[in-house]
């Protein structure tokens, strides 16, 4: 179950084949144009995605360290690690709207219609509004950030995402003083998502963050990966990436961002309260009730003799985010 399907008997379509070509080309062009400075140049230079995925990472331009106010580079730690192959990252997925098997999203998500797409920003903000996806992409400079993503099931990946800090959007809509949490509602469309309506989860898939977590510069609103628009199965056209939390906090295909006063209910917390808390920070010291969280398997290192890696506190981002939880009992607030 933890082994990615290498040659799983189907040909993975290129994103350009599963998004109407004109829309795809236009959005990819926009991502390239919008990409800020060095990241843009780097993206243009990486013509070959496959080549990129193979290459061990050299030092990359990294604005993130400055943003995060960190001395050592956040992405720097991850850039030392080999990127997960694009093929694995786009064929071994969790996206339950399209099925519960890891290969289902890549197989089924071609039905997702990512254009037109709007994201409603509502609730306790001074400037609520509806953003068309094209406007949302242009709202701030796109950056490439290489983040580890650690799934609660025990595997991890290293992915170069393209997007900008969610904080950029939040600052623009001006949260009211009473706003304490942000809720992310994702698409639940029975017509295009075969598992919406199944009893696996309570649809739509909803996630949430505390406002300060949502404002943290590491929290990324992502539109692309590996220099391309997101494949549908990875949460097109816009998703969250919260790298210090278990993967399920990184909601895919977002349609609504709502600012609220009380901690919102979240999909996995509703499904199994004792197993998935609201915080869900990666923590090797707090086991899942049914398995240890002390180690992980890096996708792509799945050989018989591949050693498991030690899972790091906050997925390795402790220096950047530890302060958010100062004084909190992380066993209680799991
Ligand atoms: N809408 C939605 N978002 C979702 C999920 C989902 O089922 N539905 N699965 C989550 C889980 S469990 C993980 S590990 C990550 C996986 O992201 P990836 O497939 O891009 O690696 O997406 C998260 N976002
Ligand atoms: Mo996950």
Tab-separated table of C-alpha atoms and ligand atoms in Angstrom:
chain	number	residue	atom	x	y	z
A	1	UNK	CA	0.000	0.000	0.000
A	2	UNK	CA	2.895	2.317	0.670
A	3	UNK	CA	4.637	1.348	-2.517
A	4	UNK	CA	4.017	3.710	-5.398
A	5	UNK	CA	2.793	2.221	-8.644
A	6	UNK	CA	5.862	2.409	-10.872
A	7	UNK	CA	4.425	0.863	-13.965
A	8	UNK	CA	0.856	0.534	-13.001
A	9	UNK	CA	-0.444	-0.297	-16.415
A	10	UNK	CA	-1.853	3.020	-17.460
A	11	UNK	CA	-0.274	5.882	-19.280
A	12	UNK	CA	-0.338	8.985	-17.225
A	13	UNK	CA	-1.607	11.818	-19.374
A	14	UNK	CA	0.400	14.991	-19.544
A	15	UNK	CA	-1.462	17.841	-17.797
A	16	UNK	CA	-1.994	19.439	-21.179
A	17	UNK	CA	-4.127	16.468	-22.156
A	18	UNK	CA	-6.412	16.588	-19.148
A	19	UNK	CA	-6.961	20.335	-19.122
A	20	UNK	CA	-8.388	21.878	-22.267
A	21	UNK	CA	-5.250	22.738	-24.174
A	22	UNK	CA	-5.921	26.443	-24.640
A	23	UNK	CA	-6.635	26.914	-20.946
A	24	UNK	CA	-3.593	24.922	-19.966
A	25	UNK	CA	-1.233	26.757	-22.300
A	26	UNK	CA	-2.552	30.115	-21.204
A	27	UNK	CA	-2.236	29.321	-17.511
A	28	UNK	CA	1.203	27.828	-17.883
A	29	UNK	CA	2.275	30.929	-19.749
A	30	UNK	CA	0.855	33.050	-16.960
A	31	UNK	CA	2.656	31.071	-14.282
A	32	UNK	CA	5.883	31.595	-16.151
A	33	UNK	CA	5.324	35.301	-16.619
A	34	UNK	CA	4.225	35.804	-13.053
A	35	UNK	CA	7.040	33.834	-11.532
A	36	UNK	CA	9.211	36.211	-9.605
A	37	UNK	CA	12.764	36.945	-10.781
A	38	UNK	CA	15.169	34.121	-10.165
A	39	UNK	CA	12.497	31.464	-9.873
A	40	UNK	CA	11.156	32.547	-13.246
A	41	UNK	CA	14.537	32.262	-14.867
A	42	UNK	CA	15.062	28.886	-13.258
A	43	UNK	CA	11.704	27.682	-14.456
A	44	UNK	CA	12.380	28.809	-17.995
A	45	UNK	CA	15.715	27.030	-17.909
A	46	UNK	CA	14.164	23.757	-16.919
A	47	UNK	CA	12.694	22.837	-20.199
A	48	UNK	CA	12.751	19.142	-19.408
A	49	UNK	CA	10.597	18.188	-16.511
A	50	UNK	CA	11.922	14.671	-16.469
A	51	UNK	CA	15.479	15.943	-16.349
A	52	UNK	CA	14.511	18.215	-13.513
A	53	UNK	CA	12.913	15.456	-11.541
A	54	UNK	CA	15.989	13.295	-11.869
A	55	UNK	CA	18.567	15.849	-10.945
A	56	UNK	CA	19.879	16.041	-7.423
A	57	UNK	CA	19.193	19.502	-6.193
A	58	UNK	CA	21.819	22.155	-6.341
A	59	UNK	CA	21.451	25.450	-4.559
A	60	UNK	CA	18.355	27.201	-5.759
A	61	UNK	CA	17.392	30.834	-5.420
A	62	UNK	CA	15.487	31.024	-2.208
A	63	UNK	CA	13.509	34.023	-1.131
A	64	UNK	CA	11.828	31.961	1.487
A	65	UNK	CA	14.509	32.279	4.121
A	66	UNK	CA	14.237	36.049	4.009
A	67	UNK	CA	10.466	35.851	4.159
A	68	UNK	CA	10.461	33.503	7.084
A	69	UNK	CA	13.069	35.578	8.878
A	70	UNK	CA	15.129	32.428	9.217
A	71	UNK	CA	18.915	32.335	9.299
A	72	UNK	CA	19.232	28.996	7.626
A	73	UNK	CA	17.192	28.472	4.514
A	74	UNK	CA	13.956	26.622	4.925
A	75	UNK	CA	13.852	25.218	1.449
A	76	UNK	CA	17.627	24.851	1.707
A	77	UNK	CA	17.278	21.856	3.955
A	78	UNK	CA	14.959	20.254	1.465
A	79	UNK	CA	16.998	21.214	-1.564
A	80	UNK	CA	19.758	18.953	-0.315
A	81	UNK	CA	17.362	16.105	-0.871
A	82	UNK	CA	16.562	14.660	-4.232
A	83	UNK	CA	13.274	15.802	-5.694
A	84	UNK	CA	10.584	13.193	-5.920
A	85	UNK	CA	10.110	12.124	-9.529
A	86	UNK	CA	7.311	14.032	-11.212
A	87	UNK	CA	5.816	10.721	-12.228
A	88	UNK	CA	5.543	9.517	-8.629
A	89	UNK	CA	4.291	12.875	-7.373
A	90	UNK	CA	1.529	12.869	-9.964
A	91	UNK	CA	0.503	9.203	-9.854
A	92	UNK	CA	0.670	8.371	-6.145
A	93	UNK	CA	-1.940	10.651	-4.645
A	94	UNK	CA	-4.562	11.135	-2.003
A	95	UNK	CA	-7.606	12.882	-3.417
A	96	UNK	CA	-10.573	10.969	-2.093
A	97	UNK	CA	-13.072	12.747	-4.317
A	98	UNK	CA	-11.563	10.614	-7.087
A	99	UNK	CA	-11.133	7.362	-5.188
A	100	UNK	CA	-9.290	5.933	-2.205
A	101	UNK	CA	-6.581	4.034	-4.073
A	102	UNK	CA	-3.309	5.936	-4.572
A	103	UNK	CA	-3.584	5.444	-8.333
A	104	UNK	CA	-7.235	6.557	-8.569
A	105	UNK	CA	-6.758	10.344	-8.714
A	106	UNK	CA	-4.380	10.185	-11.695
A	107	UNK	CA	-6.779	7.797	-13.385
A	108	UNK	CA	-9.991	9.682	-12.650
A	109	UNK	CA	-9.271	13.376	-12.154
A	110	UNK	CA	-9.311	14.181	-15.872
A	111	UNK	CA	-13.019	14.909	-15.396
A	112	UNK	CA	-12.292	17.827	-13.073
A	113	UNK	CA	-13.155	21.073	-14.819
A	114	UNK	CA	-10.668	23.716	-13.668
A	115	UNK	CA	-11.920	26.549	-15.838
A	116	UNK	CA	-13.830	28.702	-15.182
A	117	UNK	CA	-12.967	28.614	-11.485
A	118	UNK	CA	-13.642	31.086	-8.716
A	119	UNK	CA	-12.525	31.232	-5.116
A	120	UNK	CA	-14.876	33.023	-2.716
A	121	UNK	CA	-13.210	34.835	0.148
A	122	UNK	CA	-15.805	35.470	2.818
A	123	UNK	CA	-16.613	35.710	6.506
A	124	UNK	CA	-14.898	37.998	8.973
A	125	UNK	CA	-12.950	40.171	6.524
A	126	UNK	CA	-13.262	43.824	5.586
A	127	UNK	CA	-12.864	43.092	1.881
A	128	UNK	CA	-14.643	39.870	0.949
A	129	UNK	CA	-14.672	38.980	-2.720
A	130	UNK	CA	-14.803	36.467	-5.519
A	131	UNK	CA	-11.527	35.822	-7.306
A	132	UNK	CA	-11.388	34.282	-10.730
A	133	UNK	CA	-8.472	31.826	-10.849
A	134	UNK	CA	-6.602	33.992	-13.372
A	135	UNK	CA	-6.791	37.006	-11.048
A	136	UNK	CA	-5.793	34.917	-8.067
A	137	UNK	CA	-2.684	33.697	-9.895
A	138	UNK	CA	-1.712	37.293	-10.604
A	139	UNK	CA	-2.388	38.600	-7.120
A	140	UNK	CA	1.229	38.214	-6.035
A	141	UNK	CA	4.595	37.129	-7.432
A	142	UNK	CA	4.867	33.383	-7.955
A	143	UNK	CA	7.778	31.646	-6.288
A	144	UNK	CA	9.128	28.167	-6.472
A	145	UNK	CA	9.492	26.462	-3.123
A	146	UNK	CA	10.776	23.014	-2.492
A	147	UNK	CA	8.844	21.528	0.409
A	148	UNK	CA	8.706	18.141	2.003
A	149	UNK	CA	5.169	16.811	2.280
A	150	UNK	CA	4.664	14.120	4.927
A	151	UNK	CA	1.475	12.115	4.692
A	152	UNK	CA	-0.085	10.845	7.915
A	153	UNK	CA	0.027	7.338	6.412
A	154	UNK	CA	3.806	7.270	6.646
A	155	UNK	CA	5.257	8.372	3.324
A	156	UNK	CA	6.813	11.612	2.197
A	157	UNK	CA	7.817	13.460	-0.944
A	158	UNK	CA	9.949	16.474	-1.879
A	159	UNK	CA	8.163	18.671	-4.360
A	160	UNK	CA	8.948	21.996	-6.047
A	161	UNK	CA	5.685	23.898	-5.712
A	162	UNK	CA	4.852	27.149	-7.474
A	163	UNK	CA	2.732	29.754	-5.733
A	164	UNK	CA	2.895	32.488	-3.125
A	165	UNK	CA	2.332	32.806	0.589
A	166	UNK	CA	-1.334	32.644	1.504
A	167	UNK	CA	-0.532	35.667	3.708
A	168	UNK	CA	-0.414	37.797	0.555
A	169	UNK	CA	-4.084	37.128	-0.066
A	170	UNK	CA	-5.016	37.405	3.608
A	171	UNK	CA	-3.413	40.826	3.964
A	172	UNK	CA	-5.401	42.073	1.008
A	173	UNK	CA	-8.786	41.016	2.342
A	174	UNK	CA	-8.078	42.478	5.813
A	175	UNK	CA	-9.348	40.072	8.458
A	176	UNK	CA	-11.475	41.608	11.185
A	177	UNK	CA	-10.264	41.463	14.776
A	178	UNK	CA	-12.734	38.674	15.523
A	179	UNK	CA	-11.294	36.366	12.830
A	180	UNK	CA	-9.320	33.619	14.585
A	181	UNK	CA	-9.407	30.731	12.090
A	182	UNK	CA	-9.478	30.201	8.356
A	183	UNK	CA	-11.617	27.510	6.800
A	184	UNK	CA	-10.869	26.048	3.377
A	185	UNK	CA	-13.735	24.517	1.461
A	186	UNK	CA	-12.943	22.433	-1.585
A	187	UNK	CA	-15.005	21.470	-4.605
A	188	UNK	CA	-17.614	18.738	-4.144
A	189	UNK	CA	-19.114	18.138	-7.553
A	190	UNK	CA	-20.888	14.831	-7.961
A	191	UNK	CA	-20.961	15.203	-11.717
A	192	UNK	CA	-17.176	15.239	-12.067
A	193	UNK	CA	-15.942	13.652	-8.830
A	194	UNK	CA	-16.999	10.004	-8.702
A	195	UNK	CA	-16.483	9.487	-4.949
A	196	UNK	CA	-18.331	12.589	-3.754
A	197	UNK	CA	-21.471	11.109	-2.271
A	198	UNK	CA	-19.665	8.023	-1.043
A	199	UNK	CA	-19.600	7.597	2.713
A	200	UNK	CA	-15.840	7.730	3.061
A	201	UNK	CA	-15.896	11.378	4.141
A	202	UNK	CA	-18.377	14.120	4.806
A	203	UNK	CA	-18.270	16.233	1.624
A	204	UNK	CA	-17.091	18.805	0.801
A	205	UNK	CA	-13.571	18.135	2.078
A	206	UNK	CA	-12.960	20.971	4.517
A	207	UNK	CA	-9.752	21.966	6.232
A	208	UNK	CA	-8.770	24.740	8.593
A	209	UNK	CA	-5.871	26.639	10.105
A	210	UNK	CA	-5.494	29.050	12.970
A	211	UNK	CA	-5.152	32.568	11.550
A	212	UNK	CA	-1.495	32.838	12.587
A	213	UNK	CA	-0.740	29.492	10.911
A	214	UNK	CA	-2.497	30.662	7.760
A	215	UNK	CA	-0.473	33.901	7.879
A	216	UNK	CA	2.860	32.115	8.331
A	217	UNK	CA	5.047	32.705	5.264
A	218	UNK	CA	5.603	28.971	4.796
A	219	UNK	CA	1.888	28.413	4.158
A	220	UNK	CA	1.672	28.309	0.395
A	221	UNK	CA	-1.201	28.891	-1.977
A	222	UNK	CA	-0.004	26.690	-4.816
A	223	UNK	CA	-0.964	26.834	-8.480
A	224	UNK	CA	1.781	24.721	-9.929
A	225	UNK	CA	4.510	22.163	-9.366
A	226	UNK	CA	7.714	21.332	-11.251
A	227	UNK	CA	7.254	24.592	-13.154
A	228	UNK	CA	3.912	23.505	-14.597
A	229	UNK	CA	0.314	24.135	-13.657
A	230	UNK	CA	-0.903	21.599	-11.116
A	231	UNK	CA	-2.054	18.321	-12.566
A	232	UNK	CA	-5.719	17.825	-11.646
A	233	UNK	CA	-4.852	14.957	-9.310
A	234	UNK	CA	-2.565	17.242	-7.294
A	235	UNK	CA	-5.339	19.738	-6.595
A	236	UNK	CA	-5.734	21.978	-9.638
A	237	UNK	CA	-6.254	24.801	-10.083
A	238	UNK	CA	-5.365	25.939	-6.569
A	239	UNK	CA	-4.457	24.140	-3.358
A	240	UNK	CA	-2.815	24.724	-0.045
A	241	UNK	CA	0.581	23.374	0.999
A	242	UNK	CA	1.276	23.488	4.743
A	243	UNK	CA	4.601	21.665	4.939
A	244	UNK	CA	4.904	21.282	8.720
A	245	UNK	CA	1.542	19.524	8.977
A	246	UNK	CA	0.399	16.116	7.798
A	247	UNK	CA	-0.557	16.116	4.133
A	248	UNK	CA	-4.291	16.066	4.688
A	249	UNK	CA	-4.184	19.683	5.923
A	250	UNK	CA	-3.093	20.705	2.406
A	251	UNK	CA	-6.556	21.020	0.855
A	252	UNK	CA	-6.891	20.559	-2.891
A	253	UNK	CA	-9.096	22.317	-5.432
A	254	UNK	CA	-10.202	25.115	-3.113
A	255	UNK	CA	-13.387	27.035	-3.870
A	256	UNK	CA	-13.930	28.963	-0.647
A	257	UNK	CA	-11.740	30.602	1.968
A	258	UNK	CA	-13.744	31.656	4.990
A	259	UNK	CA	-12.594	33.625	8.016
A	260	UNK	CA	-14.301	32.517	11.213
A	261	UNK	CA	-14.201	32.992	14.958
A	262	UNK	CA	-14.372	29.356	16.081
A	263	UNK	CA	-12.205	26.382	15.196
A	264	UNK	CA	-13.822	24.904	12.080
A	265	UNK	CA	-14.742	21.252	11.773
A	266	UNK	CA	-12.399	19.479	9.352
A	267	UNK	CA	-12.976	16.461	7.130
A	268	UNK	CA	-10.645	13.996	8.826
A	269	UNK	CA	-11.420	15.212	12.325
A	270	UNK	CA	-15.106	14.630	11.642
A	271	UNK	CA	-14.364	11.182	10.209
A	272	UNK	CA	-12.153	9.966	13.088
A	273	UNK	CA	-11.724	12.412	15.955
A	274	UNK	CA	-9.302	10.311	18.004
A	275	UNK	CA	-7.027	9.774	15.013
A	276	UNK	CA	-6.909	13.201	13.397
A	277	UNK	CA	-6.838	16.370	15.444
A	278	UNK	CA	-7.270	19.933	14.271
A	279	UNK	CA	-3.565	20.774	14.497
A	280	UNK	CA	-2.061	17.683	12.872
A	281	UNK	CA	1.481	18.986	13.114
A	282	UNK	CA	4.007	16.412	11.995
A	283	UNK	CA	5.303	14.977	15.263
A	284	UNK	CA	7.392	11.806	15.530
A	285	UNK	CA	6.658	11.681	19.270
A	286	UNK	CA	2.911	11.451	18.966
A	287	UNK	CA	1.833	8.165	17.438
A	288	UNK	CA	-1.284	7.717	15.412
A	289	UNK	CA	-3.510	5.401	17.507
A	290	UNK	CA	-2.932	2.629	14.957
A	291	UNK	CA	0.697	3.184	13.960
A	292	UNK	CA	3.935	4.966	14.841
A	293	UNK	CA	4.782	8.317	13.293
A	294	UNK	CA	8.491	8.042	14.125
A	295	UNK	CA	9.658	7.094	10.623
A	296	UNK	CA	8.615	7.590	7.042
A	297	UNK	CA	9.220	6.178	3.618
A	298	UNK	CA	10.327	8.610	0.947
A	299	UNK	CA	8.434	7.869	-2.228
A	300	UNK	CA	10.929	6.660	-4.812
A	301	UNK	CA	13.098	4.993	-2.189
A	302	UNK	CA	10.879	1.997	-2.045
A	303	UNK	CA	13.361	-0.760	-2.726
A	304	UNK	CA	13.398	-3.827	-0.570
A	305	UNK	CA	16.418	-2.598	1.373
A	306	UNK	CA	15.565	1.100	1.418
A	307	UNK	CA	15.959	2.452	4.901
A	308	UNK	CA	13.090	4.325	6.427
A	309	UNK	CA	13.837	7.903	7.342
A	310	UNK	CA	13.347	9.375	10.762
A	311	UNK	CA	10.437	11.755	10.767
A	312	UNK	CA	11.471	15.205	11.944
A	313	UNK	CA	9.595	17.421	14.375
A	314	UNK	CA	7.289	19.714	12.395
A	315	UNK	CA	8.548	17.840	9.332
A	316	UNK	CA	11.895	19.626	9.647
A	317	UNK	CA	10.453	23.134	9.832
A	318	UNK	CA	10.660	23.496	13.608
A	319	UNK	CA	12.978	26.517	13.526
A	320	UNK	CA	10.427	28.348	11.416
A	321	UNK	CA	7.147	27.343	13.025
A	322	UNK	CA	7.931	26.070	16.537
A	323	UNK	CA	7.102	29.459	18.055
A	324	UNK	CA	3.504	29.196	16.895
A	325	UNK	CA	2.996	26.446	19.470
A	326	UNK	CA	5.064	27.717	22.383
A	327	UNK	CA	3.608	26.479	25.641
A	328	UNK	CA	1.091	24.163	23.991
A	329	UNK	CA	0.806	20.512	24.961
A	330	UNK	CA	1.313	18.922	21.545
A	331	UNK	CA	0.101	15.541	22.788
A	332	UNK	CA	-3.223	17.102	23.692
A	333	UNK	CA	-3.433	19.349	20.645
A	334	UNK	CA	-2.455	16.686	18.114
B	1	LIG	N1	-9.833	17.991	-1.518
B	1	LIG	C1	-8.935	17.130	-1.032
B	1	LIG	N2	-7.715	17.579	-0.650
B	1	LIG	C2	-6.789	16.722	-0.166
B	1	LIG	C3	-7.084	15.338	-0.009
B	1	LIG	C4	-8.368	14.885	-0.418
B	1	LIG	O1	-8.706	13.696	-0.309
B	1	LIG	N3	-9.247	15.805	-0.920
B	1	LIG	N4	-6.124	14.484	0.513
B	1	LIG	C5	-5.074	15.098	1.356
B	1	LIG	C6	-4.010	14.166	1.709
B	1	LIG	S1	-4.386	12.917	2.814
B	1	LIG	C7	-2.715	14.314	1.257
B	1	LIG	S2	-1.436	13.333	1.813
B	1	LIG	C8	-2.395	15.336	0.223
B	1	LIG	C9	-1.721	14.653	-0.946
B	1	LIG	O2	-1.280	15.585	-1.882
B	1	LIG	P1	-0.572	15.051	-3.217
B	1	LIG	O3	-1.436	13.984	-3.789
B	1	LIG	O4	-0.450	16.242	-4.104
B	1	LIG	O5	0.758	14.515	-2.787
B	1	LIG	O6	-3.561	16.017	-0.253
B	1	LIG	C10	-4.490	16.370	0.746
B	1	LIG	N5	-5.542	17.198	0.184
B	2	LIG	MO1	-2.367	12.212	3.689
